[in-house]
Structures are given as C-alpha cells and as structure tokens.
C-alpha cells in the first residue's frame, strides 16, 4: 500500500530584518522543496517514484512554510479470511476464523499408573504372537485364550475404577477437547471471538454450529493437546474476559432463539491477581444470574473435570450430562486433602469422600444422565464418544423444545432447588437448625471417653482372666481402630511410602538373617520414621482421635499386664498354702461376714481369727513374699431396720421433688429439654436449660427439712469401731 506523508513546520515572522521561520524537513535529494509546487507534482502509486523531477525552490517572504512529502509502500493488512472465499460453502467449518488446527504429529501414548499391569500384559501377548509367527507354529488357540483373559481383565479394571482413577482418566493428556467434540458432531461451525471489552480469552471457545440442519450456540472450556497449546489456552482456566465472552454469546443465542450447548472441562477459574482485579467473582456471579433467565433450552455436558465456580459459570442448565469418566467437584481432591489431612497424598481418600464421579452425581440427582465412553476412556475412540454426546444432546433438546418459555424457566429453577433434598411446596421446619457443623450433643466428649475407659477398666478387673471373651473382643476392636487411625495418619503425614519400603526391607532381612540382630542402617531408618511420626503426632490439635485411642490402648495394656501378674501370684500362693490353712481361712471369712452384719462375735472366735492371720503371714514369708502391712476394710452394712429408714428418707425426698416440679410447672420445661436433646441442640443451650430448671427446683424446695432428715440418718449410720472388721489381706505387685 502506498502512503503520503506531509510534515509542516511552524510559521515565523520577519522581525528587524531577521528570519525566525523554522524548517523541520526541507532537504530532499540535496535540494529544498517549497509548498506552492507540491500539489502540482504527479506521481505513480505503484512504485512511489516521483513522475516529475524535483527541483529546489526557495521563496523568501514574510510567512515561510516548508513541506516535505514522500511516498512509502505499506504492508497489506493480514486478514484471517482468504482472498477467494467460496460464497456457496455448504459444509465444514470456517477454519480461517479459528486457531484450532489439526496436529502435525500424533500425540504420544500415555499410560496411567493403574493401567501399567495390563499394558505389560498386552506387550507380552504381542511378543508371543510375534514369536509364534517367526517359528511358524500354530498357537492361535492359546493366544486367543490369552486375549480373552486380557479383555476380561480390562473390563473388570474399568468396571471397578476408584474415584481418583476416574479423575486421572478425565485429566488424560490425550483426552479429546471441546473443539474436537464440536468438529465431530457439527456439519457447519464458525468460531466467534471477543468479549467486546478489549480481549479474547482463548480458554473459552464460543461459536455457532449446526447439527441435523439446526443451529446451536456452543460454549466450552478448551484445553490444549500439548504443552504449547496448554500454555496458550491457560490450561482451560478462564479469566473474567472469558466468562464475559460466554455471557455475550448467551445473550446473542437468547435473542436469536438458538439452543445453548455448553461443555465443561476446566480445573477452575484462573485465580491470579489480575483476574481478581478485573472482577473474577463478579463475572462468574453475573453468568449464574443470567443463565437462570435465558428463554432458550440450555444443555451442559461435562467432558473432563469441572472445577468449582469456574465450571458452574456455564453449567446452570436445564439438563446436565456427564461422560462416564468425568468429574465435578467444589475443590480438587489434592486441595481438599491438603486442607483436611495436611498432605496432598491423601487425595484418593478425599476423592472418595467428595463424591466427584458421574455415577455419584447421577445417584444424587445432580446429573441427568451418564454418557458412556469406550473401554479405556474417551481418548481410545474420540469419534464414537462424540457421537454418543450428539445423540444425548439431540434427545434432550427435543424434550426441552416441547416446553414453553415459562415451563422452561421453571424447569431450570426447580432442578437446582431440588438439589440437597428440598421439595417445592413443603414447608421447612423453622426450629430445625440447618448448618454444616455437626451436632455437639452427638460428638464424643472428653468425659465420655474417660467413662468408656473406666468401663473397660472395670471389665478387665472384673473378668476372670485376660482370656475373658467380652474383654478380648473389646480390646481387639480397639486395636483395629488404632491400626486404622495410624495408617491414615501415616498417609496424611506422607510417610506411607517410606513405611512400605522399610517393611519390605525388614521382610527381606528376616528371611536372610533370622537369628542375627537388626541391621544398623535399617534400625536408623525405622527410628527416623517413628521420630517424624511422633513429632507430627505431638503437634497441638493434630490427630486428637488417634491420641485418645493410643492412651486408651496403653492403659488397657497396663491393666492386662497387671491382671496377669495378679493371677500368676494368686496361683503361686495357692500352691504354697496348705489345705489345713485353707480350711482355717474359711473360718476367717465366716467371722468377717458376722461382723459385717452387726452380729456379736465371741472372744474365742476372735482369738482364733488372729491366730489364722499370723499363720497366713508366716506362709507368705516362707514363699519369699515381703509382707508390707495389713489393710483394714470398713465394710459396714446397715441393719435391716436402718435400711428401712434409708429407703423411707429417699422416698420422701423423691416425692418432695416431684411435688415441687408439678406445682411450679417445671414438667413442661423438662419435656422441652428432652426434645431438644433428641433433636441435637447445642450443649450450651442444654446446660443453660438444666441449670435454670435446677435453680427453680431449689428455690421452691424445702431444703432445710430434707437436710435434717439426711443428717439424722447419717448419725445413725455412725457405728462403733468394734463393728469394723479387720484382717483382709490385699495383694498387689507381690506385696502384702
């Protein structure tokens, strides 16, 4: 292109015989050029050469004006469309309006970790087939049997995939992108660009395409097929410009009546500083609000992973479908594991708890259907997967087109209202608290754990021995819980791989040198792992459940050890005590029973009891046992008439409390308290209500009269010292 440049200088005036005019550019081929002759110069546009010889002229007058002109050949503007556009194009897509081109090189095959065993098996089958061809022998039956087993193993593997394995398939580098699916299912396709605010985000693609001679607006997240494309597409993480571009296309589709098809495949919205400054949250929120007011059918297909609000910003649709190995989540399993378990290595556990798979979403009625994929994932046969998507979309659009505008908007609104179990038209209980915090009433408290420990301790002490079935069952359950908690703790601390390697080395070392001591290097590794584990465990607020169970298990172990020693000591004493002394001990027991009942004991029996005690002490000393002392047992039992008085006083106290509750109208508040405990009210509210009820009862109750009755009963129970039985021998740790 040829251009003409004119540059003018400032005009000056002659003052006192001096010329103050300024010249900016006045030399051309060594000569001066004046403006009066400039317009009469003719030139050729093609090569920019002057057609007339330029000569220098100078005009000296009051106003001086210099202009220099030059013809330059410019560069033609590089428009995206070709010069020879076919106006009668009937099929295909306008590739010159899209940066998406076919790959020149075939993508490299990527094997996921859980697929490696089957890949190795496939290589071996291929090797066997090659060897059979080389030798010329017929092994077709054997090879066919192996291939059948391989196909069966492949089906079993992909039928029982874990959530984290499905997520790895959704993130597969060779998984077909949104534009791959669009080009496979459309007859015509033109990509539209820009948010009309100065930017075109490549992470979101939009355009108009036709399927079965019907036009649709397509919107989707676009990942790259290699590293270069991923960087250009920002790994399908849109900025606010991308969401505003999608919003603009949605409004166009709503205006022209095009059904909207959205494809979701993004780890989430781009969360850099610039995006936040440009209003990332506002752009997503604007899309969410606008999509619920669109008057055309909206269908969403999750083709890969859908991350949080970045995916939901184009997924507020009438119908939501997910590919078989796709995932939809509010936070990635790695991020969730890092928050909850302080390590991203707990991602498999987080993926299971988050329920991110298509099957879980369909079960929870979030997704309206699951689109099947070929065995191995969508990247195995992208064209077949795209056709399954096309069939699902066309069927959904046919169903939605039968609705009028009001029904369509109501259908979209109710779809999201019903998520979480809410039913339109049914009132919500106003008193029921709906929050994510678990009820404090059902949460284990320190007092409950201590009570459980005491109960277990009591069981152990009351048991006949450590082999008691009830006690053994409780201990085994506790050990299993501790093992499970410790395994989870090792995983969250990132020590699982180290522990497995040490276990493998220990097993090898035990086979090689069963009688020799542990290798020093191996011992250092074990000590280092345990030191790191104990350090992480000792952090305040970390692994509270595991700490409590470990303390409980240590206490139980000590009690069992103590009980075993006690039983062993009893057996030894019984062996060394002669039969005659055992008969005399029966006499001692009978005397103790008489004393406890308050019956009079004659002097001869008491002397005989003392003699039995001395004889027993001598026997214990002969068994090399150190007798430290003799304990006194205050086993006071009230006489029958005193028991009647105690029961009478208790009955009077209960009747008085019942009378106060009925007269003060506290019974209704007690029932409300019981109902609150059953519904799961907070512990603070329960404690306040209990304190208030107790305070009201005490304020109305005649406490002084009840205190007098209890005091008189206590005086009657104060028995003389002669009724106290002495002489019980207690055994503990081998000392008496």
XYZ file of C-alpha atoms in Angstrom, residues 185-529:
345
model
C -20.748 -33.530 15.798
C -21.413 -30.396 13.658
C -21.915 -30.068 9.912
C -21.129 -26.337 9.950
C -19.129 -24.456 12.529
C -17.880 -20.893 12.874
C -15.977 -19.742 15.950
C -16.814 -16.344 17.432
C -14.293 -14.307 19.396
C -14.027 -11.482 21.900
C -15.925 -10.097 24.854
C -16.320 -6.648 23.182
C -14.297 -5.196 26.027
C -10.830 -5.487 24.567
C -9.837 -9.114 24.968
C -10.472 -12.614 23.616
C -9.845 -15.312 26.221
C -8.563 -18.474 24.487
C -9.529 -20.639 27.493
C -13.213 -20.401 26.467
C -14.342 -21.047 22.905
C -17.699 -19.944 21.544
C -19.352 -20.251 18.179
C -22.372 -21.243 16.118
C -22.686 -24.717 14.679
C -25.362 -26.822 13.081
C -26.445 -30.376 13.819
C -29.080 -32.042 11.647
C -29.713 -28.687 9.913
C -30.459 -26.939 13.198
C -28.284 -24.125 14.599
C -26.891 -24.148 18.123
C -24.706 -21.860 20.191
C -21.708 -23.810 21.518
C -19.717 -22.618 24.547
C -16.971 -24.562 26.297
C -13.646 -24.661 28.110
C -10.796 -25.509 25.771
C -7.720 -27.383 26.947
C -4.578 -27.820 24.894
C -3.455 -31.010 23.187
C 0.191 -30.437 24.029
C 2.287 -28.217 26.267
C 2.401 -25.336 23.802
C -1.371 -25.290 23.350
C -1.974 -25.674 27.091
C 0.123 -22.590 27.762
C -1.715 -20.680 25.032
C -5.104 -21.817 26.393
C -4.001 -21.189 30.020
C -4.819 -24.848 30.814
C -8.540 -24.084 30.298
C -8.646 -21.707 33.271
C -10.687 -18.696 32.127
C -10.192 -15.073 33.127
C -13.149 -12.665 33.556
C -12.861 -11.869 29.830
C -13.706 -15.485 29.017
C -16.844 -15.525 31.149
C -17.947 -12.189 29.698
C -17.398 -13.555 26.193
C -19.577 -16.546 27.108
C -22.194 -14.196 28.551
C -22.248 -12.153 25.342
C -22.821 -15.288 23.252
C -25.575 -16.482 25.590
C -27.404 -13.196 25.123
C -26.984 -13.474 21.332
C -28.385 -17.016 21.412
C -31.277 -15.905 23.613
C -32.054 -13.057 21.218
C -31.952 -15.223 18.074
C -33.551 -18.313 19.625
C -30.563 -20.676 19.378
C -30.428 -23.527 21.918
C -27.258 -23.316 24.001
C -24.880 -26.265 24.406
C -22.082 -25.845 26.954
C -19.099 -28.139 27.503
C -17.301 -28.175 30.850
C -13.637 -29.179 31.121
C -11.673 -26.937 33.489
C -9.782 -27.268 36.776
C -11.330 -23.924 37.801
C -11.313 -20.207 37.138
C -7.900 -18.541 36.878
C -7.128 -17.103 40.311
C -4.279 -14.707 39.643
C -4.053 -11.139 40.894
C -5.008 -9.567 37.553
C -8.154 -11.688 37.239
C -9.255 -10.708 40.721
C -8.644 -7.050 39.913
C -10.791 -7.400 36.780
C -13.672 -8.916 38.783
C -13.447 -12.702 38.503
C -16.119 -13.296 41.139
C -18.444 -10.694 39.654
C -18.128 -12.204 36.170
C -18.992 -15.704 37.446
C -21.898 -14.395 39.543
C -23.250 -12.417 36.574
C -23.227 -15.567 34.436
C -25.027 -17.574 37.124
C -27.758 -14.978 37.429
C -28.179 -14.521 33.678
C -28.355 -18.235 32.849
C -31.431 -18.683 35.048
C -33.240 -16.107 32.911
C -32.378 -17.463 29.445
C -35.521 -18.285 27.450
C -33.901 -20.954 25.277
C -33.036 -24.565 26.204
C -29.622 -24.978 27.838
C -27.808 -28.346 27.924
C -24.458 -28.932 29.632
C -22.045 -31.817 29.051
C -19.112 -32.373 31.426
C -16.428 -33.880 29.176
C -13.480 -33.823 31.597
C -13.201 -32.240 35.014
C -15.455 -29.491 36.325
C -13.811 -27.384 38.975
C -15.944 -25.292 41.325
C -17.498 -21.978 40.236
C -15.307 -21.818 37.148
C -17.275 -24.749 35.757
C -20.662 -23.758 37.161
C -20.467 -20.335 35.444
C -21.510 -22.008 32.158
C -23.331 -25.020 33.645
C -26.626 -23.614 35.025
C -28.667 -25.606 32.535
C -31.921 -27.491 32.133
C -30.086 -30.775 31.577
C -26.655 -31.771 32.887
C -24.909 -34.812 31.431
C -21.536 -36.228 32.369
C -19.214 -38.531 30.498
C -18.610 -41.838 32.235
C -15.104 -40.918 33.416
C -15.664 -37.221 34.087
C -15.642 -35.465 37.455
C -17.410 -32.476 39.007
C -16.187 -31.059 42.322
C -16.201 -27.981 44.527
C -12.487 -28.431 45.344
C -9.909 -30.712 43.768
C -9.094 -33.839 45.828
C -5.487 -32.653 46.157
C -6.563 -29.298 47.617
C -9.122 -30.957 49.893
C -6.524 -33.434 51.209
C -4.025 -30.644 51.819
C -6.621 -28.771 53.883
C -8.056 -31.672 55.881
C -5.128 -34.084 56.163
C -2.214 -31.668 55.662
C -0.914 -33.680 52.709
C -1.943 -33.976 49.052
C -1.053 -37.679 49.181
C -4.399 -38.293 50.869
C -6.118 -37.284 47.594
C -7.569 -40.804 46.976
C -9.401 -40.642 50.309
C -10.576 -37.087 49.602
C -11.831 -38.085 46.125
C -13.902 -40.850 47.677
C -15.386 -38.577 50.336
C -16.148 -35.719 47.885
C -18.258 -37.965 45.599
C -16.937 -36.410 42.413
C -17.751 -39.119 39.863
C -20.526 -39.081 37.277
C -22.165 -42.111 38.863
C -22.387 -40.364 42.259
C -23.798 -37.195 40.684
C -26.421 -39.218 38.853
C -27.324 -41.079 42.063
C -27.688 -37.766 43.917
C -29.876 -36.412 41.052
C -27.425 -33.635 40.201
C -26.651 -35.080 36.768
C -29.495 -36.107 34.463
C -27.559 -38.871 32.761
C -24.200 -40.573 32.247
C -22.841 -40.734 28.693
C -20.912 -43.966 28.047
C -17.265 -43.980 26.971
C -15.312 -46.673 25.138
C -13.323 -49.124 27.248
C -10.196 -47.280 28.327
C -11.600 -43.756 28.132
C -12.784 -41.232 25.537
C -9.260 -40.897 24.086
C -9.428 -44.507 22.839
C -12.189 -43.652 20.322
C -12.965 -39.895 20.282
C -15.308 -40.085 17.277
C -17.542 -42.714 18.921
C -17.634 -40.690 22.151
C -18.615 -37.546 20.210
C -21.487 -39.380 18.528
C -22.764 -40.520 21.938
C -22.669 -36.885 23.056
C -24.569 -35.826 19.915
C -27.300 -38.424 20.470
C -27.732 -37.359 24.099
C -27.886 -33.642 23.197
C -30.452 -34.063 20.408
C -32.731 -36.170 22.615
C -32.544 -33.622 25.443
C -33.238 -30.689 23.105
C -36.292 -32.465 21.669
C -37.654 -32.920 25.174
C -36.993 -29.302 26.184
C -38.448 -27.828 22.962
C -41.845 -29.191 23.939
C -41.912 -26.748 26.881
C -42.993 -23.139 26.602
C -40.865 -20.303 27.997
C -42.395 -20.323 31.477
C -42.116 -24.100 31.808
C -38.504 -23.976 30.623
C -37.519 -21.352 33.211
C -39.414 -23.188 35.969
C -37.778 -26.490 34.986
C -34.291 -24.954 35.239
C -35.048 -23.318 38.573
C -36.558 -26.441 40.146
C -33.624 -28.566 39.013
C -31.263 -26.591 41.220
C -33.812 -26.074 44.002
C -34.239 -29.848 44.398
C -30.508 -30.463 44.908
C -29.966 -31.369 48.542
C -33.435 -32.850 49.097
C -35.509 -29.641 49.124
C -39.060 -30.130 47.871
C -41.002 -27.226 46.448
C -44.240 -26.536 48.297
C -43.308 -28.362 51.505
C -42.653 -26.089 54.498
C -39.286 -26.253 56.224
C -39.243 -26.780 59.978
C -38.458 -23.327 61.395
C -36.833 -24.594 64.596
C -34.545 -27.054 62.923
C -31.041 -25.698 62.547
C -29.526 -26.367 59.153
C -25.805 -25.869 59.289
C -22.716 -27.799 58.273
C -21.385 -28.007 61.819
C -22.028 -31.431 63.418
C -24.221 -31.566 66.478
C -22.211 -31.124 69.655
C -24.556 -33.452 71.518
C -23.526 -36.433 69.401
C -19.854 -35.518 69.344
C -17.575 -37.547 71.642
C -16.522 -35.512 74.655
C -13.549 -35.989 76.944
C -15.862 -37.076 79.764
C -17.481 -39.726 77.537
C -14.084 -41.103 76.529
C -12.969 -41.215 80.157
C -16.186 -43.041 81.080
C -15.571 -45.548 78.295
C -12.026 -46.103 79.602
C -13.322 -46.636 83.129
C -15.936 -49.124 81.923
C -13.321 -51.069 80.017
C -11.031 -50.935 83.048
C -13.842 -52.281 85.195
C -14.489 -55.102 82.736
C -10.832 -56.066 82.798
C -10.656 -56.049 86.585
C -13.910 -57.959 86.989
C -13.031 -60.526 84.366
C -11.838 -63.923 85.492
C -8.730 -63.536 83.366
C -7.340 -61.860 80.259
C -8.980 -64.528 78.098
C -12.489 -63.394 79.000
C -14.480 -63.223 75.691
C -16.068 -59.813 76.306
C -12.815 -58.204 77.360
C -10.850 -59.779 74.496
C -13.424 -58.642 71.924
C -13.352 -55.036 73.158
C -9.543 -54.978 73.164
C -9.338 -56.438 69.648
C -11.781 -53.811 68.367
C -9.710 -51.072 69.996
C -6.532 -52.432 68.393
C -8.167 -52.476 64.954
C -9.348 -48.884 65.375
C -5.855 -47.791 66.399
C -4.290 -49.601 63.416
C -6.718 -47.930 61.029
C -6.160 -44.481 62.529
C -2.379 -44.934 62.436
C -2.496 -45.978 58.764
C -4.495 -42.871 57.913
C -2.075 -40.753 59.945
C 0.928 -42.200 58.088
C -0.779 -41.445 54.757
C -1.645 -37.868 55.722
C 1.907 -37.276 57.004
C 3.383 -38.542 53.728
C 5.201 -41.427 55.443
C 3.305 -44.312 53.832
C 5.839 -44.946 51.053
C 8.758 -44.830 53.487
C 6.954 -47.238 55.794
C 6.224 -49.685 52.965
C 9.848 -49.651 51.826
C 11.049 -50.295 55.385
C 8.556 -53.163 55.747
C 9.883 -54.695 52.524
C 13.474 -54.409 53.740
C 12.516 -55.893 57.113
C 10.858 -58.893 55.457
C 13.931 -59.483 53.305
C 16.262 -59.094 56.288
C 14.205 -61.524 58.391
C 14.429 -64.175 55.652
C 18.161 -63.753 55.126
C 19.276 -63.425 58.768
C 16.588 -64.769 61.055
C 18.888 -65.196 64.067
C 21.074 -62.113 63.652
C 20.201 -58.704 65.140
C 18.587 -55.933 63.061
C 20.784 -54.121 60.558
C 22.023 -50.784 61.884
C 21.033 -48.778 58.783
C 17.589 -50.322 58.799
C 17.204 -49.563 62.517
C 18.145 -45.930 61.860
C 15.502 -45.707 59.117
C 12.832 -47.089 61.444
C 13.871 -44.711 64.234
C 13.810 -41.762 61.834
C 10.292 -42.601 60.593
